[in-house]
Coordinates of C-alpha atoms in Angstrom, one line a residue:
X1 CA 0.0 0.0 0.0
X2 CA 2.8 2.4 0.9
X3 CA 4.6 1.7 -2.4
X4 CA 1.4 2.6 -4.4
X5 CA 0.8 5.8 -2.3
X6 CA 4.4 6.8 -2.9
X7 CA 4.0 6.5 -6.6
X8 CA 0.4 7.8 -7.1
X9 CA -0.4 11.2 -5.7
X10 CA -3.7 13.1 -5.9
X11 CA -3.9 16.9 -5.8
X12 CA -7.5 17.8 -6.2
X13 CA -8.5 16.8 -9.7
X14 CA -4.9 16.1 -10.8
X15 CA -3.5 12.7 -10.4
X16 CA 0.3 12.3 -10.6
X17 CA 1.7 8.9 -11.4
X18 CA 5.5 8.7 -11.3
X19 CA 5.7 12.3 -12.4
X20 CA 3.0 12.1 -15.2
X21 CA -0.1 14.2 -14.5
X22 CA -3.6 13.2 -15.4
X23 CA -6.7 15.4 -15.3
X24 CA -9.3 13.3 -13.5
X25 CA -12.1 15.5 -14.8
X26 CA -11.6 14.1 -18.3
X27 CA -12.4 10.5 -17.2
X28 CA -16.0 9.4 -17.0
X29 CA -15.1 6.1 -15.3
X30 CA -12.1 4.7 -13.5
X31 CA -11.8 0.9 -13.4
X32 CA -9.4 -1.2 -11.4
X33 CA -8.3 -4.7 -12.3
X34 CA -5.4 -6.7 -11.1
X35 CA -3.9 -10.0 -10.2
X36 CA -1.2 -11.3 -7.8
X37 CA -0.5 -12.1 -4.2
X38 CA 0.0 -8.4 -3.3
X39 CA -2.7 -6.9 -5.5
X40 CA -5.3 -6.6 -2.8
X41 CA -3.1 -4.4 -0.7
X42 CA -2.3 -2.4 -3.8
X43 CA -6.0 -2.0 -4.5
X44 CA -6.4 -0.8 -0.9
X45 CA -3.8 1.8 -1.4
X46 CA -5.4 3.0 -4.6
X47 CA -8.8 3.2 -3.0
X48 CA -7.3 5.4 -0.3
X49 CA -6.2 7.8 -3.1
X50 CA -9.1 7.8 -5.4
X51 CA -12.1 6.8 -3.2
X52 CA -15.4 7.0 -4.9
X53 CA -13.9 8.0 -8.2
X54 CA -13.4 4.3 -8.7
X55 CA -16.4 3.1 -10.7
X56 CA -15.7 -0.7 -10.3
X57 CA -12.9 -3.2 -9.9
X58 CA -12.0 -6.9 -10.2
X59 CA -8.8 -8.1 -8.6
X60 CA -7.7 -11.7 -8.1
X61 CA -5.5 -12.7 -5.2
X62 CA -4.3 -16.0 -3.7
X63 CA -6.5 -17.5 -1.1
X64 CA -6.2 -15.7 2.2
X65 CA -4.3 -12.8 0.7
X66 CA -7.2 -10.4 1.0
X67 CA -7.3 -6.8 2.3
X68 CA -10.1 -4.4 3.3
X69 CA -11.5 -2.8 0.1
X70 CA -14.8 -1.1 -0.7
X71 CA -14.9 -0.3 -4.4
X72 CA -13.1 -3.3 -5.8
X73 CA -14.4 -6.8 -5.9
X74 CA -11.8 -9.4 -4.8
X75 CA -11.6 -12.9 -6.2
X76 CA -9.6 -15.5 -4.2
X77 CA -8.0 -18.2 -6.3
X78 CA -5.4 -20.9 -6.3
X79 CA -1.6 -20.6 -6.8
X80 CA 0.6 -22.0 -8.3
X81 CA -1.8 -24.4 -10.0
X82 CA -4.8 -22.4 -11.3
X83 CA -8.4 -23.2 -10.5
X84 CA -11.9 -22.3 -11.6
X85 CA -12.0 -19.4 -9.2
X86 CA -9.1 -17.9 -11.0
X87 CA -10.9 -18.3 -14.3
X88 CA -13.8 -16.4 -12.8
X89 CA -11.6 -13.6 -11.6
X90 CA -9.9 -13.3 -15.0
X91 CA -13.2 -13.2 -16.9
X92 CA -14.5 -10.5 -14.6
X93 CA -11.4 -8.4 -15.2
X94 CA -11.6 -8.9 -19.0
X95 CA -15.3 -8.0 -19.0
X96 CA -14.6 -4.8 -17.1
X97 CA -11.9 -3.6 -19.4
X98 CA -13.9 -4.4 -22.5
X99 CA -16.5 -1.9 -21.5
X100 CA -13.9 0.9 -21.0
X101 CA -14.2 3.7 -23.6
X102 CA -11.8 6.4 -24.8
X103 CA -12.9 8.7 -21.9
X104 CA -12.2 6.1 -19.2
X105 CA -9.1 5.2 -17.2
X106 CA -8.1 1.7 -16.3
X107 CA -5.6 0.8 -13.5
X108 CA -4.0 -2.6 -13.7
X109 CA -2.3 -3.8 -10.5
X110 CA 0.2 -6.6 -10.9
X111 CA 2.3 -8.6 -8.5
X112 CA 4.0 -11.9 -8.2
X113 CA 1.8 -15.0 -8.7
X114 CA -0.4 -13.1 -11.1
X115 CA 0.2 -15.5 -14.0
X116 CA -1.3 -18.5 -12.1
X117 CA -4.1 -16.4 -10.6
X118 CA -5.4 -15.1 -13.9
X119 CA -6.0 -18.3 -16.0
X120 CA -7.8 -17.4 -19.2
X121 CA -7.2 -20.4 -21.4
X122 CA -7.1 -19.8 -25.1
X123 CA -9.9 -21.3 -27.2
X124 CA -9.9 -25.1 -27.2
X125 CA -7.8 -25.5 -24.0
X126 CA -9.6 -26.6 -20.9
X127 CA -8.7 -25.5 -17.3
X128 CA -7.7 -29.1 -16.5
X129 CA -5.2 -29.1 -19.4
X130 CA -3.9 -25.7 -18.3
X131 CA -3.4 -27.1 -14.8
X132 CA -1.6 -30.2 -16.2
X133 CA 0.6 -27.9 -18.3
X134 CA 1.5 -25.7 -15.3
X135 CA 2.4 -28.7 -13.2
X136 CA 4.7 -30.1 -15.9
X137 CA 6.5 -26.7 -16.2
X138 CA 7.0 -26.3 -12.4
X139 CA 8.2 -29.9 -11.8
X140 CA 10.8 -29.8 -14.7
X141 CA 12.7 -27.0 -13.1
X142 CA 12.0 -24.4 -15.7
X143 CA 12.7 -20.7 -14.8
X144 CA 9.7 -18.5 -14.1
X145 CA 10.4 -16.4 -17.2
X146 CA 10.4 -19.6 -19.3
X147 CA 7.1 -20.7 -17.7
X148 CA 5.6 -17.4 -18.4
X149 CA 6.5 -17.6 -22.1
X150 CA 4.3 -20.7 -22.3
X151 CA 1.6 -19.1 -20.2
X152 CA 1.4 -16.1 -22.5
X153 CA 0.8 -18.1 -25.6
X154 CA -1.9 -20.3 -24.0
X155 CA -3.9 -17.3 -22.6
X156 CA -6.4 -14.8 -23.8
X157 CA -5.2 -12.1 -21.4
X158 CA -1.4 -12.4 -20.9
X159 CA 1.4 -11.1 -23.1
X160 CA -0.1 -7.7 -23.8
X161 CA -3.6 -9.0 -24.6
X162 CA -5.2 -7.1 -21.7
X163 CA -4.0 -3.9 -23.3
X164 CA -5.6 -4.9 -26.5
X165 CA -8.9 -5.5 -24.6
X166 CA -8.7 -2.1 -22.8
X167 CA -8.0 0.0 -25.8
X168 CA -9.0 2.9 -26.5
X169 CA -9.1 3.6 -22.7
X170 CA -6.1 5.2 -20.9
X171 CA -4.2 2.4 -19.1
X172 CA -1.9 2.7 -16.1
X173 CA -0.2 -0.4 -14.8
X174 CA 1.4 -0.5 -11.3
X175 CA 3.8 -3.3 -10.7
X176 CA 5.3 -5.1 -7.7
X177 CA 8.2 -6.9 -9.3
X178 CA 8.9 -10.5 -8.5
X179 CA 11.1 -11.1 -11.5
X180 CA 14.9 -10.9 -11.7
X181 CA 15.8 -7.7 -13.6
X182 CA 12.2 -6.3 -13.3
X183 CA 11.3 -7.5 -16.8
X184 CA 7.9 -6.1 -17.4
X185 CA 6.9 -8.7 -20.0
X186 CA 7.6 -11.5 -17.4
X187 CA 5.9 -10.1 -14.3
X188 CA 2.5 -11.7 -14.2
X189 CA 3.2 -12.6 -17.8
X190 CA 3.0 -9.0 -18.9
X191 CA -0.7 -8.6 -19.7
X192 CA -0.4 -4.8 -20.5
X193 CA 3.0 -4.6 -22.1
X194 CA 4.5 -5.7 -25.4
X195 CA 5.5 -9.3 -25.7
X196 CA 9.0 -10.0 -27.2
X197 CA 8.4 -13.8 -27.2
X198 CA 6.8 -16.0 -29.9
X199 CA 5.2 -19.4 -30.4
X200 CA 8.6 -20.5 -31.7
X201 CA 10.1 -19.6 -28.3
X202 CA 7.5 -21.8 -26.7
X203 CA 8.5 -24.8 -28.7
X204 CA 12.2 -24.2 -28.0
X205 CA 11.5 -24.2 -24.2
X206 CA 9.4 -27.3 -24.3
X207 CA 12.1 -29.1 -26.4
X208 CA 14.8 -27.9 -23.9
X209 CA 12.9 -29.6 -21.0
X210 CA 11.9 -32.7 -23.0
X211 CA 8.2 -31.9 -22.6
X212 CA 6.9 -32.0 -26.2
X213 CA 5.7 -35.6 -26.0
X214 CA 4.0 -34.9 -22.7
X215 CA 1.8 -32.0 -23.8
X216 CA -2.0 -32.2 -23.7
X217 CA -3.3 -32.6 -27.2
X218 CA -5.1 -29.3 -27.2
X219 CA -2.0 -27.4 -26.1
X220 CA 0.1 -29.1 -28.8
X221 CA -2.5 -28.3 -31.4
X222 CA -2.7 -24.6 -30.3
X223 CA 1.0 -24.1 -30.4
X224 CA 1.2 -25.7 -33.9
X225 CA -1.5 -23.4 -35.1
X226 CA 0.4 -20.5 -33.7
X227 CA 3.5 -21.5 -35.6
X228 CA 1.5 -21.8 -38.7
X229 CA 0.1 -18.3 -38.3
X230 CA -3.5 -19.4 -37.9
X231 CA -3.5 -18.2 -34.3
X232 CA -2.3 -14.6 -34.0
X233 CA 0.9 -13.8 -32.0
X234 CA 0.7 -11.8 -28.8
X235 CA 1.1 -8.0 -29.5
X236 CA 4.6 -6.8 -29.8
X237 CA 6.4 -3.5 -29.4
X238 CA 5.1 -0.9 -31.8
X239 CA 1.5 -2.1 -31.6
X240 CA -0.8 1.0 -31.3
X241 CA -2.6 -0.6 -28.3
X242 CA 0.3 0.4 -26.1
X243 CA 0.4 4.1 -27.1
X244 CA -2.0 5.1 -24.2
X245 CA -0.3 3.0 -21.5
X246 CA 2.0 3.9 -18.6
X247 CA 3.7 1.2 -16.6
X248 CA 5.5 1.8 -13.3
X249 CA 7.4 -0.6 -11.0
X250 CA 6.4 0.6 -7.5
X251 CA 8.7 -1.8 -5.6
X252 CA 11.1 -4.6 -6.2
X253 CA 13.6 -7.0 -4.5
X254 CA 16.4 -4.5 -4.4
X255 CA 14.2 -2.1 -2.4
X256 CA 13.5 -4.8 0.1
X257 CA 17.2 -5.8 0.4
X258 CA 18.2 -2.2 1.1
X259 CA 15.6 -2.0 3.9
X260 CA 17.0 -5.2 5.4
X261 CA 20.5 -3.8 5.2
X262 CA 19.5 -0.7 7.0
X263 CA 17.9 -2.7 9.7
X264 CA 21.0 -4.9 10.1
X265 CA 23.4 -1.9 10.2
X266 CA 21.2 -0.3 12.9
X267 CA 21.8 -3.4 15.0
X268 CA 25.6 -3.2 14.6
X269 CA 26.3 -5.6 11.8
X270 CA 28.8 -5.1 9.0
X271 CA 26.7 -5.7 5.9
X272 CA 27.2 -6.8 2.3
X273 CA 24.3 -6.7 -0.2
X274 CA 25.4 -9.5 -2.4
X275 CA 22.9 -9.5 -5.2
X276 CA 19.2 -9.1 -6.0
X277 CA 19.4 -11.2 -9.2
X278 CA 20.1 -14.7 -7.9
X279 CA 18.8 -17.6 -10.0
X280 CA 19.6 -21.3 -10.3
X281 CA 18.9 -24.5 -8.3
X282 CA 18.0 -23.5 -4.7
X283 CA 20.3 -26.1 -3.2
X284 CA 23.3 -24.9 -5.3
X285 CA 22.7 -21.2 -4.4
X286 CA 22.4 -22.2 -0.8
X287 CA 25.8 -24.0 -0.9
X288 CA 27.4 -20.8 -2.2
X289 CA 26.0 -18.8 0.7
X290 CA 27.2 -21.4 3.1
X291 CA 30.7 -21.1 1.6
X292 CA 30.7 -17.3 2.2
X293 CA 29.7 -17.9 5.8
X294 CA 32.6 -20.4 6.2
X295 CA 35.0 -17.9 4.7
X296 CA 33.9 -15.2 7.1
X297 CA 34.4 -17.6 10.1
X298 CA 37.9 -18.6 8.9
X299 CA 39.3 -15.4 7.5
X300 CA 37.0 -12.5 8.2
X301 CA 36.5 -12.0 4.4
X302 CA 34.7 -10.6 2.4
X303 CA 33.5 -8.7 5.5
X304 CA 34.4 -9.0 9.2
X305 CA 32.0 -10.3 11.8
X306 CA 29.5 -9.5 13.2
X307 CA 28.5 -9.9 9.5
X308 CA 25.3 -9.8 7.7
X309 CA 25.2 -11.0 4.0
X310 CA 21.9 -10.1 2.3
X311 CA 20.8 -11.3 -1.1
X312 CA 17.7 -12.0 -3.1
X313 CA 16.3 -13.4 -6.3
X314 CA 14.2 -16.4 -7.4
X315 CA 15.7 -19.8 -7.4
X316 CA 14.2 -23.0 -8.8
X317 CA 13.7 -26.5 -7.6
X318 CA 13.8 -29.5 -9.9
X319 CA 11.3 -31.8 -8.2
X320 CA 12.5 -35.4 -8.1
X321 CA 10.9 -36.6 -4.9
X322 CA 7.3 -36.6 -3.5
X323 CA 7.8 -34.4 -0.5
X324 CA 6.3 -31.0 0.4
X325 CA 8.1 -27.6 0.4
X326 CA 9.1 -24.6 -1.6
X327 CA 12.3 -23.2 -3.0
X328 CA 13.0 -21.1 0.2
X329 CA 12.6 -24.1 2.4
X330 CA 14.8 -26.2 0.1
X331 CA 17.5 -23.5 0.2
X332 CA 17.4 -23.5 4.0
X333 CA 17.7 -27.3 4.3
X334 CA 20.7 -27.3 1.9
X335 CA 22.3 -24.4 3.8
X336 CA 21.9 -26.3 7.1
X337 CA 23.9 -29.2 5.7
X338 CA 26.8 -26.9 4.6
X339 CA 27.0 -24.8 7.8
X340 CA 26.7 -27.8 10.2
X341 CA 29.1 -27.2 13.1
X342 CA 29.7 -23.5 12.4
X343 CA 29.4 -21.5 15.6
X344 CA 27.3 -18.3 15.7
X345 CA 26.1 -18.8 12.1
X346 CA 22.4 -18.4 11.1
X347 CA 20.7 -18.5 7.7
X348 CA 17.2 -17.3 7.0
X349 CA 15.6 -18.1 3.7
X350 CA 12.1 -16.7 3.0
X351 CA 9.7 -15.6 0.4
X352 CA 8.7 -11.9 0.8
X353 CA 5.0 -12.9 0.2
X354 CA 5.0 -15.1 3.3
X355 CA 4.0 -18.3 1.4
X356 CA 6.7 -20.5 0.0
X357 CA 5.5 -22.9 -2.6
X358 CA 2.2 -24.7 -1.9
X359 CA 2.7 -24.4 1.9
X360 CA 1.7 -22.2 4.8
X361 CA 5.3 -21.3 5.5
X362 CA 7.3 -18.4 4.1
X363 CA 10.6 -20.3 4.5
X364 CA 12.8 -21.5 7.3
X365 CA 15.6 -20.6 9.7
X366 CA 18.7 -22.7 10.3
X367 CA 22.0 -22.5 12.2
X368 CA 25.1 -24.5 12.8
X369 CA 23.3 -26.8 15.2
X370 CA 20.3 -27.6 13.0
X371 CA 21.7 -30.8 11.6
X372 CA 22.7 -32.1 15.0
X373 CA 19.3 -31.3 16.4
X374 CA 17.6 -33.2 13.6
X375 CA 19.9 -36.2 13.9
X376 CA 19.1 -36.3 17.7
X377 CA 15.5 -36.7 16.7
X378 CA 16.3 -39.5 14.3
X379 CA 15.8 -37.3 11.2
X380 CA 18.2 -37.6 8.2
X381 CA 18.5 -34.2 6.6
X382 CA 20.0 -35.6 3.3
X383 CA 17.0 -37.9 2.9
X384 CA 14.6 -35.1 3.3
X385 CA 16.5 -33.0 0.8
X386 CA 16.6 -35.9 -1.7
X387 CA 12.8 -36.3 -1.7
X388 CA 12.2 -32.5 -1.7
X389 CA 10.5 -32.7 1.7
X390 CA 11.9 -29.6 3.5
X391 CA 8.6 -28.6 5.0
X392 CA 8.2 -31.8 7.1
X393 CA 11.8 -31.6 8.1
X394 CA 11.5 -28.0 9.5
X395 CA 8.0 -28.7 10.9
X396 CA 9.5 -31.5 13.1
X397 CA 12.2 -29.0 14.3
X398 CA 9.7 -26.1 14.7
X399 CA 12.0 -24.0 12.5
X400 CA 9.5 -23.0 9.8
X401 CA 9.1 -19.3 9.1
X402 CA 5.4 -18.7 9.6
X403 CA 4.5 -15.0 8.9
X404 CA 1.2 -15.4 7.1
X405 CA 0.5 -13.4 3.9
X406 CA 2.6 -10.2 4.0
X407 CA 0.7 -8.3 1.3
X408 CA 3.6 -8.0 -1.0
X409 CA 5.7 -10.2 -3.3
X410 CA 9.2 -9.1 -4.4
X411 CA 10.8 -12.5 -4.8
X412 CA 12.9 -14.2 -2.1
X413 CA 15.3 -12.9 0.5
X414 CA 18.3 -14.7 2.0
X415 CA 20.1 -13.5 5.1
X416 CA 23.3 -15.0 6.5
X417 CA 24.5 -13.8 10.0
X418 CA 27.9 -14.6 11.4
X419 CA 28.6 -13.5 14.9
X420 CA 31.9 -12.2 16.3

């Protein structure tokens, strides 16, 4: 909410969005649509600014990620595997923007999780087939930007297609970025911005992960039709539908990391903001962080203790087991194995949205004694990691990070503390 109110300022009948002024008197209606784990709180912030000038709204959030709103209708839906409630929310948003005229203003509020929460399958593809496709992409270890390339080309709303529906209304998009590098076309699959990807890119990704022979028949047929040109491509840069649009990133991972660094320094830590662009397998990235902690313990490099290493990004997990967890919990479990025995060393791994994967935990907290504590209870950390079952491992130790929904989503944060 604060991020929206910092970006959008109202002065009487003038609305200023990231320095661009709009005369509210020229708009007959103001509509609000949106999707993502943080979009309800974003809508709450926009309502505080515009009040009864908002004519109607339809925003889809993950279950239990709601916030008090009055002018906007909230739809709760499933993430990361879409459900029928998500289809209902997406349809409501599309219906709202279709009725917008050239004297109307549409706000689109986007945050992480928006792709899954706005399923609007292209013609001929069922929700069940979209669900199966999403599961295949998640389990194969594909990066989120690769998953979103597929999503855009199986959707009626993503990849700039909402902008096509909203034209000729004025369109303002406010974004909480959950994507490395803040790529607008990847956040919530870019429903209001040009799409640089193609049907050919989809086939290349599916080939890379050996998924072509596992596709639902309707998905395979749709992609082939797209390659042949019988299904139109998503709108690209230069398309006139984008001429009346403004898109602003109101918050991102880097902003969250800077706030964490300030909090650590206020507590007397020497800090190093390592990166806000981490990607790769969660267990491999965790091992790198553990190596930095070991180096600090042994040599006082790259910073001297008491030290706080802060980083962020979005890792992936290639699912090979049948356990329960998320990428932040898997990171924490892998880190625990590599810092075992290190004195005064603590690692926190958490999703800024407060929900890591399909669990109620935001992540987990480990230290140099975690492995020993687990083994004393008869738990084998390596076995839990092998079957991707970090949730039950940390549940047994009471080391899950349980914050509940935070109202934001700017990827994940990793904090390594090494005491003096």
